[in-house]
Short mmCIF file of C-alpha atoms and ligand atoms in Angstrom, two decimals:
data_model
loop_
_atom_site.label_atom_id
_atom_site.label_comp_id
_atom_site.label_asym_id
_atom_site.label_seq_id
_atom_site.Cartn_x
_atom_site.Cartn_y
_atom_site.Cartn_z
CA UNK A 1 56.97 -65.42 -82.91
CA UNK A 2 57.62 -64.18 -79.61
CA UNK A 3 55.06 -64.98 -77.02
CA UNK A 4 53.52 -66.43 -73.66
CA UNK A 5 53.86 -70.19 -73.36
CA UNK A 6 53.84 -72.26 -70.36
CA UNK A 7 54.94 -76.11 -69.28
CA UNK A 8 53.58 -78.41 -67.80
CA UNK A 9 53.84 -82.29 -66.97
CA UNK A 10 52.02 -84.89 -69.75
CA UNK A 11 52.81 -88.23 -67.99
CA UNK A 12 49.02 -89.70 -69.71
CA UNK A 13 46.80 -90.68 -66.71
CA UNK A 14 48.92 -88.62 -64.02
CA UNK A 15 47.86 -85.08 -66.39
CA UNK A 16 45.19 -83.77 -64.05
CA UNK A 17 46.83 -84.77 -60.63
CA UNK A 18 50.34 -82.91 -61.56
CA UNK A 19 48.86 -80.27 -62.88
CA UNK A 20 46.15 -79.66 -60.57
CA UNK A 21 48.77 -80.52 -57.90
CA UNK A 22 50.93 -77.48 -58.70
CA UNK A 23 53.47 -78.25 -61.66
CA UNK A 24 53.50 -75.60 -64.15
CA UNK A 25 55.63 -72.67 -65.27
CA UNK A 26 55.78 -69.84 -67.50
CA UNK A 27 58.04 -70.11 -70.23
CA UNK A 28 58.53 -66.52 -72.03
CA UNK A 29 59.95 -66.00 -75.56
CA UNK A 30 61.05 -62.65 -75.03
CA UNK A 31 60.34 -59.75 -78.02
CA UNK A 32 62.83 -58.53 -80.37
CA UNK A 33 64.29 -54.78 -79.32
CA UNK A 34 62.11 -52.69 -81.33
CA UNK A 35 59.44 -55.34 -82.24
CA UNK A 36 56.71 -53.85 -80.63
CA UNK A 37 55.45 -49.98 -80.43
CA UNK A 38 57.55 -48.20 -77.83
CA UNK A 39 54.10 -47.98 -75.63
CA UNK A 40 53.66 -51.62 -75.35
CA UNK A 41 57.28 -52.59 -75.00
CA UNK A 42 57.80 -49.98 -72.19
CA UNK A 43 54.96 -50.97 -70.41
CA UNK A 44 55.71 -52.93 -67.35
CA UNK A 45 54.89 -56.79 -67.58
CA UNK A 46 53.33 -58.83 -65.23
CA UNK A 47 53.28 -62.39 -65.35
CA UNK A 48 50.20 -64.02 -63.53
CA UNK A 49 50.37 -67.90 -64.00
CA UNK A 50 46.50 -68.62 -62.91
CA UNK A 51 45.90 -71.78 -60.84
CA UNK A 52 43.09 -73.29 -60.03
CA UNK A 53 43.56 -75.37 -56.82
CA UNK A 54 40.59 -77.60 -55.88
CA UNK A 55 41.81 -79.83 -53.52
CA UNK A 56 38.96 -82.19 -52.98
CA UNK A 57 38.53 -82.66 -56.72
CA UNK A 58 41.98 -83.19 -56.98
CA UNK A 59 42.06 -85.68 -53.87
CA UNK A 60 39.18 -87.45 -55.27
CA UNK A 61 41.96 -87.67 -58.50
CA UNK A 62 44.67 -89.08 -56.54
CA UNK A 63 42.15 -91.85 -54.84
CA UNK A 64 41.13 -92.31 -57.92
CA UNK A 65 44.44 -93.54 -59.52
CA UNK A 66 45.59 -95.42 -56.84
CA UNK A 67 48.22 -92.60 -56.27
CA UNK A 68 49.35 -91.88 -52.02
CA UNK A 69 51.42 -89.19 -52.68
CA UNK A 70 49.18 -85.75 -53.10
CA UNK A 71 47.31 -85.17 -49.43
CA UNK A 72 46.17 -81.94 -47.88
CA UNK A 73 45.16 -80.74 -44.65
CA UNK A 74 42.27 -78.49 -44.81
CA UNK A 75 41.42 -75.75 -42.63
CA UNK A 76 40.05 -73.58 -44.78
CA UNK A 77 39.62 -72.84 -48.41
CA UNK A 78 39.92 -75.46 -50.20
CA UNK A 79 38.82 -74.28 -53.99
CA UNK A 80 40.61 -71.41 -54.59
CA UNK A 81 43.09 -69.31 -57.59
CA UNK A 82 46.55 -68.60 -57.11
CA UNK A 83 48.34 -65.90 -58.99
CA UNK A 84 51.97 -66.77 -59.92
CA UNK A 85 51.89 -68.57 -56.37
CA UNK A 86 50.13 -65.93 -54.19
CA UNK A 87 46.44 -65.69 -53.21
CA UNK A 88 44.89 -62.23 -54.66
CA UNK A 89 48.36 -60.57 -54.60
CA UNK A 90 47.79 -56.61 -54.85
CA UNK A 91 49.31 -55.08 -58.78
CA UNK A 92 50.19 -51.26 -57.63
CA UNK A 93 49.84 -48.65 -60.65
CA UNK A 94 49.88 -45.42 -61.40
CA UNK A 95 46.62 -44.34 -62.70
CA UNK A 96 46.51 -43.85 -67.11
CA UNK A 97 49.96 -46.46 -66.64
CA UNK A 98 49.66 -49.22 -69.14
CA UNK A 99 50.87 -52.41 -68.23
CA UNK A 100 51.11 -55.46 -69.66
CA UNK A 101 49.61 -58.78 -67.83
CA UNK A 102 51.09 -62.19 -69.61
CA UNK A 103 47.85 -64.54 -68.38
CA UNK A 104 49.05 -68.27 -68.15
CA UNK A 105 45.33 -70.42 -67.78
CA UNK A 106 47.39 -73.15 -66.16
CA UNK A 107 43.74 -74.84 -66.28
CA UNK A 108 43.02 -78.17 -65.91
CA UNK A 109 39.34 -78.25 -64.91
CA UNK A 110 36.22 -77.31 -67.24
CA UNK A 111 35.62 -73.79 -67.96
CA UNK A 112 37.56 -70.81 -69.35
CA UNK A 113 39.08 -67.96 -67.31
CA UNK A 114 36.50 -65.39 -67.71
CA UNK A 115 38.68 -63.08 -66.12
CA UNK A 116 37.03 -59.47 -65.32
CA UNK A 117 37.51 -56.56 -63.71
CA UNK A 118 35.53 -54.42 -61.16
CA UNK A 119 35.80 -51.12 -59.10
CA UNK A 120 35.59 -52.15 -55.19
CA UNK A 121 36.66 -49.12 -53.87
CA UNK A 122 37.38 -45.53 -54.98
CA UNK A 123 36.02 -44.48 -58.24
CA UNK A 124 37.22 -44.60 -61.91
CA UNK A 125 37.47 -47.33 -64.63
CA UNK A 126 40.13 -50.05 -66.21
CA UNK A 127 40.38 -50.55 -69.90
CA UNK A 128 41.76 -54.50 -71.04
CA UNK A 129 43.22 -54.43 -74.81
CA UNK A 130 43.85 -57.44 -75.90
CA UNK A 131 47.32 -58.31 -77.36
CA UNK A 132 47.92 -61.89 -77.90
CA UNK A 133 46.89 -65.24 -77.52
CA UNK A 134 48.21 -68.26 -77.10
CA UNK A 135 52.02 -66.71 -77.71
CA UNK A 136 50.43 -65.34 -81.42
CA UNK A 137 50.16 -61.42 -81.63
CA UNK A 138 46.73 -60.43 -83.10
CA UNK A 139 46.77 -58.67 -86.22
CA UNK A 140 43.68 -56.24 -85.24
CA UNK A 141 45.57 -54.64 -82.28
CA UNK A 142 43.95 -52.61 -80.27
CA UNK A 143 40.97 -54.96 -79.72
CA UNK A 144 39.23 -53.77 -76.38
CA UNK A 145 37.43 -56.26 -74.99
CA UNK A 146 35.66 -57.04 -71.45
CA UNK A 147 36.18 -60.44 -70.48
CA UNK A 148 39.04 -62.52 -71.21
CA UNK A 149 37.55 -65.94 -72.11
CA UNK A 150 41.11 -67.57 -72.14
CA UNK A 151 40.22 -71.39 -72.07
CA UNK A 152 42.16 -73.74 -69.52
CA UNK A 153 45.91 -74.75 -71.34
CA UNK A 154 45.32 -70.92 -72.83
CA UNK A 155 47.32 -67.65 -72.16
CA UNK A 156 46.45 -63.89 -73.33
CA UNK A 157 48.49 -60.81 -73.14
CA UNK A 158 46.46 -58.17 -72.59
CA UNK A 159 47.34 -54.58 -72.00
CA UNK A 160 45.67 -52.86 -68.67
CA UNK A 161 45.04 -49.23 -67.71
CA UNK A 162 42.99 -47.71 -65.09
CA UNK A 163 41.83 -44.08 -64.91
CA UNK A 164 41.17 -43.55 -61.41
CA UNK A 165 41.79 -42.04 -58.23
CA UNK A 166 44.56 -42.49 -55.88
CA UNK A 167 43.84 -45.64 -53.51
CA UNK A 168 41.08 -47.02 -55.84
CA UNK A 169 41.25 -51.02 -55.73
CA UNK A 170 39.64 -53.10 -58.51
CA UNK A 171 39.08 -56.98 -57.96
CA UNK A 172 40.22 -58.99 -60.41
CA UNK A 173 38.26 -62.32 -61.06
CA UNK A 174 38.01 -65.64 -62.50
CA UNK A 175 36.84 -69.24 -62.99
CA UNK A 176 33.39 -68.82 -61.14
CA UNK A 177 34.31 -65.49 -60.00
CA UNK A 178 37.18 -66.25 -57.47
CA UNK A 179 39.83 -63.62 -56.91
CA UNK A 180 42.84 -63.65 -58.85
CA UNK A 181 44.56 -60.57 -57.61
CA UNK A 182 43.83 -56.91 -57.14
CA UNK A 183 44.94 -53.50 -58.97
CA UNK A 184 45.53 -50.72 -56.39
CA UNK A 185 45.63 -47.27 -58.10
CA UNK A 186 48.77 -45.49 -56.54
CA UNK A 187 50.00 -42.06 -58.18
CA UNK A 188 49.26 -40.58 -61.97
CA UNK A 189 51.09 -40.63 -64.88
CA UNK A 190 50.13 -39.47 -68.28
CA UNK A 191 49.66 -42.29 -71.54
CA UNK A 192 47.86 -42.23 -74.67
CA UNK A 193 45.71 -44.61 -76.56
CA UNK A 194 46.88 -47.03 -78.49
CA UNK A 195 47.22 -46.84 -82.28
CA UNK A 196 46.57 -49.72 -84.81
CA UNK A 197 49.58 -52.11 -85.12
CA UNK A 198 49.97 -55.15 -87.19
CA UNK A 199 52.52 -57.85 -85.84
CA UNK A 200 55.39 -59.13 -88.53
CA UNK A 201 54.31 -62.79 -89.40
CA UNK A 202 56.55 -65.50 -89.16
CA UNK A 203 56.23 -67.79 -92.38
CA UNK A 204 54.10 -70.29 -90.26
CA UNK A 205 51.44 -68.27 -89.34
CA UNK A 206 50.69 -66.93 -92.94
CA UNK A 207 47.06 -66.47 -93.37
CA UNK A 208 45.42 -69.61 -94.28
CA UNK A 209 41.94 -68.16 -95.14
CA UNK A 210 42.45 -67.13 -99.08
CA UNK A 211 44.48 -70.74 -98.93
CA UNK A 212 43.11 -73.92 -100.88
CA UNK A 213 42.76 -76.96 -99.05
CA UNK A 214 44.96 -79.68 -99.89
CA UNK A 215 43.29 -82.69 -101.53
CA UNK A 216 41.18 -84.36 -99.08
CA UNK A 217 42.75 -82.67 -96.62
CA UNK A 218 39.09 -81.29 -94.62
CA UNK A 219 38.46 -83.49 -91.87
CA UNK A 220 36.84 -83.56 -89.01
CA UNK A 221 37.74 -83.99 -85.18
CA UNK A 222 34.84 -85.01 -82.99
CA UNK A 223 35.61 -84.47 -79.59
CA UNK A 224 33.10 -86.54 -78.27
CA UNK A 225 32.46 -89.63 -76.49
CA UNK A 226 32.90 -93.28 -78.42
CA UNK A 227 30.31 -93.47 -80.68
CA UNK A 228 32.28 -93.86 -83.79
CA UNK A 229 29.68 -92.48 -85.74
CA UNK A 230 29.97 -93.82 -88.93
CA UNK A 231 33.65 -93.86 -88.90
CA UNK A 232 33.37 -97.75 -87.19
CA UNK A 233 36.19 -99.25 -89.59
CA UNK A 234 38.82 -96.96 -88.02
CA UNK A 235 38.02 -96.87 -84.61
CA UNK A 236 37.24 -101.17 -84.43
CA UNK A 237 41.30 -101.29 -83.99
CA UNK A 238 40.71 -99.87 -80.43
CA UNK A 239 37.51 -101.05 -79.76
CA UNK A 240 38.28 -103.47 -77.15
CA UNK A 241 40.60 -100.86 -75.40
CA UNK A 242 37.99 -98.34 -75.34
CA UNK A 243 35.79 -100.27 -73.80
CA UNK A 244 38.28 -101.43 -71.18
CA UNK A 245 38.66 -98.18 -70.55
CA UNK A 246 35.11 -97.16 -69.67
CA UNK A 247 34.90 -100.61 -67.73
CA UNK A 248 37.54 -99.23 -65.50
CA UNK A 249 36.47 -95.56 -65.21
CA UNK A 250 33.45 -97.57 -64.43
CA UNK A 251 34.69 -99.44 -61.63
CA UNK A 252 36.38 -96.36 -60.13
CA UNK A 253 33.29 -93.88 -60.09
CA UNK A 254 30.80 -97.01 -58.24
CA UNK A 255 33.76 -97.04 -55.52
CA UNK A 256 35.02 -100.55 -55.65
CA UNK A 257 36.83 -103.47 -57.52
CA UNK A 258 33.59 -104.67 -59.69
CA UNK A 259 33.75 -107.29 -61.96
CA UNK A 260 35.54 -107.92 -65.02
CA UNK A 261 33.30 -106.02 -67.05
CA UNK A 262 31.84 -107.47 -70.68
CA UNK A 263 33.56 -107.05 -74.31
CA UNK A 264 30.62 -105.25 -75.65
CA UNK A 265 29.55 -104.74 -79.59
CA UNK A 266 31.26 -102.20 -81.92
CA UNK A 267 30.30 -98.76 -80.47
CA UNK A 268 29.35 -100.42 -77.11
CA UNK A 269 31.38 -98.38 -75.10
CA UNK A 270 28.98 -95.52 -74.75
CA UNK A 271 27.02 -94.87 -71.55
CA UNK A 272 27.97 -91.57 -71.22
CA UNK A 273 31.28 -91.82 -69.50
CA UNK A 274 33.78 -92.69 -72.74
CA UNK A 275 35.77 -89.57 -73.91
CA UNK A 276 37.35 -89.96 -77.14
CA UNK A 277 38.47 -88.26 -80.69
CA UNK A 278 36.64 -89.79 -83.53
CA UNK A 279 35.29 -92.02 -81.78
CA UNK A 280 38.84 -93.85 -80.24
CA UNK A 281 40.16 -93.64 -76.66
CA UNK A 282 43.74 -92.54 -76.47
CA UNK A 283 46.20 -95.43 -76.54
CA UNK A 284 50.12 -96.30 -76.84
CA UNK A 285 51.02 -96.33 -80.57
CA UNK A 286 47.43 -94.92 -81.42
CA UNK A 287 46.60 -95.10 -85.17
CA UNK A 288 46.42 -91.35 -86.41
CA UNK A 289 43.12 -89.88 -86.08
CA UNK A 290 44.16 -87.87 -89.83
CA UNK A 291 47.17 -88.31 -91.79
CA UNK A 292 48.71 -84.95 -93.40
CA UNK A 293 49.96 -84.15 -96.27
CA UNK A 294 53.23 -82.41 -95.22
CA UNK A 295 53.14 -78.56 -96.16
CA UNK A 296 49.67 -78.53 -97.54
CA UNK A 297 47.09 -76.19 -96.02
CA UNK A 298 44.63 -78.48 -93.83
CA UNK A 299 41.24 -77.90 -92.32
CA UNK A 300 39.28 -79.06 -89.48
CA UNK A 301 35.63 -79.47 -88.43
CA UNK A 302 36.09 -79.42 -84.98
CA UNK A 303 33.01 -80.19 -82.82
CA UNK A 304 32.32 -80.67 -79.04
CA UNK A 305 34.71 -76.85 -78.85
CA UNK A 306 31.47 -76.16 -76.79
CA UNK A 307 32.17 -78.23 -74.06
CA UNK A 308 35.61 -79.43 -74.31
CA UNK A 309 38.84 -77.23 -74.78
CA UNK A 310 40.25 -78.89 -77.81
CA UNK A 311 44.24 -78.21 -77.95
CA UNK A 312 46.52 -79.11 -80.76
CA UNK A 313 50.29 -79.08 -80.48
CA UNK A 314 52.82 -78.17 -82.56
CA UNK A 315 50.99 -76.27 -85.00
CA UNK A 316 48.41 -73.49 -84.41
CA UNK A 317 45.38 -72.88 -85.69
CA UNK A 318 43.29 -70.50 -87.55
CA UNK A 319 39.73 -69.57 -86.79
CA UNK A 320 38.02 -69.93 -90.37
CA UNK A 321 34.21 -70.01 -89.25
CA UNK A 322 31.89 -70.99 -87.06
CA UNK A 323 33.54 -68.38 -84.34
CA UNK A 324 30.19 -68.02 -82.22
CA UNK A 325 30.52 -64.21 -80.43
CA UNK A 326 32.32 -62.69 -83.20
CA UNK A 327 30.04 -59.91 -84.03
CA UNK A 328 30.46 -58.39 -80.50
CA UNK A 329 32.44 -55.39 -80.56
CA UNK A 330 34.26 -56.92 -77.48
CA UNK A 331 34.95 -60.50 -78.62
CA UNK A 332 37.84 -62.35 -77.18
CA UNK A 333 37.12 -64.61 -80.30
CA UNK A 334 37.17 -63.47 -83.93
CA UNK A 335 37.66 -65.08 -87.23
CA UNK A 336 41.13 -65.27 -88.44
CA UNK A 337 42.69 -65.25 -84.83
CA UNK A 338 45.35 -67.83 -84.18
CA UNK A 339 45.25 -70.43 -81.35
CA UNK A 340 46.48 -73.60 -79.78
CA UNK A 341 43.72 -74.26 -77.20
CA UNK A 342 39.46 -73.41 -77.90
CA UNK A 343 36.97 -73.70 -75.78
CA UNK A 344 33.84 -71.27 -76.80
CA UNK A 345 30.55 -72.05 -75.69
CA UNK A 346 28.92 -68.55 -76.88
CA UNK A 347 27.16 -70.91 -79.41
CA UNK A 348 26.09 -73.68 -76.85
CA UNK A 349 27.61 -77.19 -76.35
CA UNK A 350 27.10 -78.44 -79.68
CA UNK A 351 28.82 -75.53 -81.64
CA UNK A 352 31.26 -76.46 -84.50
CA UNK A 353 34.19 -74.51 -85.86
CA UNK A 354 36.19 -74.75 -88.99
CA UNK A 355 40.21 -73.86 -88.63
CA UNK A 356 42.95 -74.14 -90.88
CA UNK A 357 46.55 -74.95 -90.37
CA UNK A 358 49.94 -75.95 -92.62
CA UNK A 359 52.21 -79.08 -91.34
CA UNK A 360 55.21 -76.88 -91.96
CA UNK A 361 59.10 -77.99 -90.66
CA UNK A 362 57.91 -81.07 -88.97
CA UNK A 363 56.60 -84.23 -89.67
CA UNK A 364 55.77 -87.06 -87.35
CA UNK A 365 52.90 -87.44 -84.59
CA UNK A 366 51.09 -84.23 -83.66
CA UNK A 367 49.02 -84.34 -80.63
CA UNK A 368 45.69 -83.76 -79.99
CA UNK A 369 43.29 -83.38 -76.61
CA UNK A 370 40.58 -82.18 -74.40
CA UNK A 371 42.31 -79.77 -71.54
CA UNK A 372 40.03 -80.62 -69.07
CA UNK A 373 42.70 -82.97 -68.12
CA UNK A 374 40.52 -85.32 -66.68
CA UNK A 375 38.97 -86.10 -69.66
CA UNK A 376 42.17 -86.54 -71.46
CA UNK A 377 43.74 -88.70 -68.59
CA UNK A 378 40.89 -90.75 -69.61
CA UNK A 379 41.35 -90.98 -73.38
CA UNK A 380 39.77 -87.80 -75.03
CA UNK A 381 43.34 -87.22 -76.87
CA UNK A 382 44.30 -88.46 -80.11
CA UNK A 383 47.51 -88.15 -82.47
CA UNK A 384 47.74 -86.97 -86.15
CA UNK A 385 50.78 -87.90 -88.07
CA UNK A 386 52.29 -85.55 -90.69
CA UNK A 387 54.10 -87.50 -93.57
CA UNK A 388 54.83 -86.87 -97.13
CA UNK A 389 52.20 -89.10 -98.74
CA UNK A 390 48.68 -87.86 -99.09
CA UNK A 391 45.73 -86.72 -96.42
CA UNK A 392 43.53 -89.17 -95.03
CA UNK A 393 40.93 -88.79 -92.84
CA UNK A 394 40.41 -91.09 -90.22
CA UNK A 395 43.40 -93.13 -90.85
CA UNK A 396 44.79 -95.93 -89.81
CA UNK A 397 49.08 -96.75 -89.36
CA UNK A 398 48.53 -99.03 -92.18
CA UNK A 399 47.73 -95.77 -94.28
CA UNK A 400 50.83 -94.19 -93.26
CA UNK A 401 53.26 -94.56 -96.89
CA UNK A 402 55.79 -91.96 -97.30
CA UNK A 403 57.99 -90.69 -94.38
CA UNK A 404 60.39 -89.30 -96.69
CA UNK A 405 60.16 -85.59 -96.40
CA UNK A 406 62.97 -83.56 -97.14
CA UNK A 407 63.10 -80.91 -94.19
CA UNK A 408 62.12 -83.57 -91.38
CA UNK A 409 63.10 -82.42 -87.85
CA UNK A 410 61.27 -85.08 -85.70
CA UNK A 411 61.88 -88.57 -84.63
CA UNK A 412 59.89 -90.57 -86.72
CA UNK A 413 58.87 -93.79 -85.97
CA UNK A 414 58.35 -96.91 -87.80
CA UNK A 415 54.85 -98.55 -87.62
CA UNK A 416 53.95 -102.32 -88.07
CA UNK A 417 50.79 -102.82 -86.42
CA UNK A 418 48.34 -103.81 -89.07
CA UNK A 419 44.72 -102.32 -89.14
CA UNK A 420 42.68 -104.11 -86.34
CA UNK A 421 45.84 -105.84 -85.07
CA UNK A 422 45.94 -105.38 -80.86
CA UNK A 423 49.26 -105.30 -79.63
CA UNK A 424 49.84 -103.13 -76.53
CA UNK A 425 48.57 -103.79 -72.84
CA UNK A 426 45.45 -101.19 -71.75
CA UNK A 427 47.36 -98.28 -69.50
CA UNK A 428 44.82 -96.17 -67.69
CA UNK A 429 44.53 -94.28 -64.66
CA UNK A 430 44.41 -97.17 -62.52
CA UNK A 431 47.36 -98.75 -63.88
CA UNK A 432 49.97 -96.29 -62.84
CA UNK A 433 52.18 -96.75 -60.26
CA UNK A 434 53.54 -94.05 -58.06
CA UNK A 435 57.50 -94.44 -57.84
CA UNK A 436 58.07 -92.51 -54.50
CA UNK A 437 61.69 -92.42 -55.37
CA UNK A 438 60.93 -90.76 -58.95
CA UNK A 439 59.95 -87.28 -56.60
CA UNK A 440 62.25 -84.37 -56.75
CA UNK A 441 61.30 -80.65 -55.79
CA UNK A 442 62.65 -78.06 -57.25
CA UNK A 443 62.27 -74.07 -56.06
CA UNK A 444 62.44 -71.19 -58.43
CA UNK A 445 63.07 -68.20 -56.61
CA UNK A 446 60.90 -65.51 -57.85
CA UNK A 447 63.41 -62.59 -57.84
CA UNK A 448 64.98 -63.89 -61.25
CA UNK A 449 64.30 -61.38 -63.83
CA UNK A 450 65.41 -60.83 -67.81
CA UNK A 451 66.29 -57.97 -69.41
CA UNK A 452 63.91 -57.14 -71.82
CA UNK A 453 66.71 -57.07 -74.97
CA UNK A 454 67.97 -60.27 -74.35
CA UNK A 455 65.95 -62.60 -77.30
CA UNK A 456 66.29 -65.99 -75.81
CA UNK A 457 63.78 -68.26 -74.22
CA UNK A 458 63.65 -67.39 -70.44
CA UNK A 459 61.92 -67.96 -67.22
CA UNK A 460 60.34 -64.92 -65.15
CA UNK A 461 58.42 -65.11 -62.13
CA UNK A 462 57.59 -61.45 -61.02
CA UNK A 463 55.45 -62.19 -57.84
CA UNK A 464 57.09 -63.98 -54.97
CA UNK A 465 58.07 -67.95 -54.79
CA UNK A 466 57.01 -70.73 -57.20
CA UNK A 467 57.14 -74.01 -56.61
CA UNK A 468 57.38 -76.66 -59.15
CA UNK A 469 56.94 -80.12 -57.67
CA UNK A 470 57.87 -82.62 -60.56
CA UNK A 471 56.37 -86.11 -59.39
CA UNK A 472 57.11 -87.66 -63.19
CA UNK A 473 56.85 -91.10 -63.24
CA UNK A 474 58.32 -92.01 -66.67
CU1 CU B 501 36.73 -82.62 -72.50
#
């Protein structure tokens, strides 16, 4: 399906310092001719890539992993949003004009978006219709809606109009209520409202909801800290690694070397400052967190979506149940909405949510994490692997038996490490080392643009000069 993406650095442990540094960059899959209703697809787009640049956080990141590259020199702001690069840039329309914003979260930090909209001068109103999220068209267009709870990693297309006077300004705002840019009403033109339309679905977004499960295929994802919770047996094959990793974050948040830090007991590596899925830190060669059953429809109990932004890749989601807000009129969220990132903490910290999705196409690893990216950097990411045997819930390699699916398009990989067996040195945070050589800048001039009926995959950056600075370290 056509859509809004975005890209963005992954180097594990470097995650929050590139992308809270600056790297990211929309990457548009551009609609069919004739795809969508003439209104929408005439409708001017705007592409607002939404960063959030805290630069003593982000400093505090950098000292924190040893890393001497990212400094800044502050005079001024130094927590702030850009917009595709600019500070509050100004979005000229003609009053009743529809346009079309593409909203790239680039987020790395805690909380959603919350992006709204208010009159500052003049007089009139703005209308937000929501479109898409997370590249997936909904299928109860028009939804209108008032705030656009996009969670960090997450991207909505929503349609704007205003119906106001000439010179009328309305401040757009996010993330704590910081500016994000600023409608100015210039001029009239005439539009209608919007009429029902229901998106073509692609075979791989087929609703999952009248679905049956595959066999033992409903597990859950606890995006939580290490307790394993029950679940000990899979997660004892990393317990020494997780709790080397909560001895280091440890060391790092008490500001000095410490000591060497005990083994501790199973489940020992609590104390409030372990992120993990199921109860296991992220790792090299992790064992799966669920094995699935390739092609058969799977479901998740996903908890912590409160607090953390869970985000799954290569498949999307459905939202089955648990979808706190959904009974507003207004809801950003609603059940049967697809998505690739949730955060949703209408229904407190400790809400739960049940989604479906089908392994379709690929098989092999599919990742898994928090996007606050400091909690991933420090282990709250997992893998699932997709293989032609059965579904298991909190696996182990030593579960994985059948890679022979007809239709695989991914590098698979061959596993020998035996449940409980330790193999690979700890990597965290503190472990990376900065390659000052590995830096390269590159500059993507704004002014590129696409036509709108050409179907491939293309960048464009409609307000000013973006700068991608790639620091990978691979
Ligand atoms: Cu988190």
């Amino acid at each position: 399906m056509p859509g809004t993406f975005w890209i963005h650095p992954h180097y594990h442990g470097s995650t929050t310092l590139q992308v809270g540094g600056g790297t990211a960059a929309a990457l548009i899959v551009n609609d069919p001719v004739g795809y969508l209703p003439s209104q929408i697809e005439d409708a001017e787009e705007y592409i607002m890539i939404i960063q959030h640049f805290d630069l003593e956080v982000i400093q505090g990141v950098a000292d924190d992993s040893g890393d001497n590259m990212f400094s800044y020199t502050g005079n001024g702001d130094t927590d702030f949003l850009t917009n595709s690069g600019i500070v509050n840039p100004d979005i000229t329309v003609e009053s009743m004009e529809w346009i079309r914003a593409r909203i790239i979260y680039a987020g790395w930090d805690a909380g959603a978006l919350d992006m709204e909209m208010s009159l500052t001068s003049g007089s009139g109103t703005c209308e937000m219709i929501l479109l898409a999220k997370d590249g997936i068209y909904i299928s109860d267009f028009p939804r209108t809606i008032t705030t656009g709870r996009i969670p960090p990693g997450g991207r909505a297309d929503i349609m704007i109009r205003c119906n106001a006077d000439d010179g009328s300004i309305f401040q757009i705002a996010g993330v704590g209520n910081m500016d994000m840019g600023r409608i100015v009403v210039s001029g009239t033109t005439t539009s209608t409202d919007f009429e029902s339309w229901t998106p073509e679905t692609p075979y791989y977004l087929a609703d999952t909801r009248s679905e049956t499960v595959g066999a033992g295929c409903s597990c859950e994802t606890r995006v939580a800290d290490c307790d394993c919770e029950g679940n000990c047996e899979a997660a004892l094959a990393s317990e020494a690694r997780s709790v080397e990793v909560v001895e280091r974050r440890r060391k790092r948040r008490q500001g000095g070397p410490g000591g060497p830090g005990g083994p501790g007991g199973p489940g020992g590596a609590g104390g409030g400052m372990a992120f993990c899925i199921n109860g296991r830190p992220m790792e090299h060669d992790q064992e799966p967190i669920n094995l699935q059953s390739f092609e058969s429809t799977q479901e998740r109990t996903l908890s912590g979506i409160g607090a953390h932004p869970y985000h799954q890749h290569t498949f999307p989601f459905q939202l089955i149940s648990g979808v706190s807000g959904d009974d507003d009129a207004t809801s950003y969220f609603r059940t049967g909405d697809w998505h690739d990132v949730y955060l949703n903490n209408q229904g407190g910290a400790g809400a739960s949510l049940i989604m479906r999705f089908v392994p379709r196409k690929y098989t092999g690893k599919m990742m898994v994490h928090c996007h606050r990216l400091e909690h991933e950097d420090q282990g709250m990411m997992g893998v699932e692997y997709v293989h032609g045997g059965g579904c298991v819930c909190d696996s182990l390699f030593s579960d994985v038996v059948d890679n022979e699916v007809v239709g695989n398009d991914l590098h698979l990989f061959n596993i020998t490490v035996a449940s409980g067996e330790v193999t690979e040195e700890v990597t965290t945070v503190a472990d990376v080392v900065v390659d000052d050589a590995a830096e390269t800048t590159t500059v993507i001039d704004g002014t590129e643009s696409v036509d709108d009926d050409d179907e491939s995959a293309s960048f464009d950056l409609k307000f000013g000069i973006f700068t991608l600075i790639l620091a990978m370290v691979l």
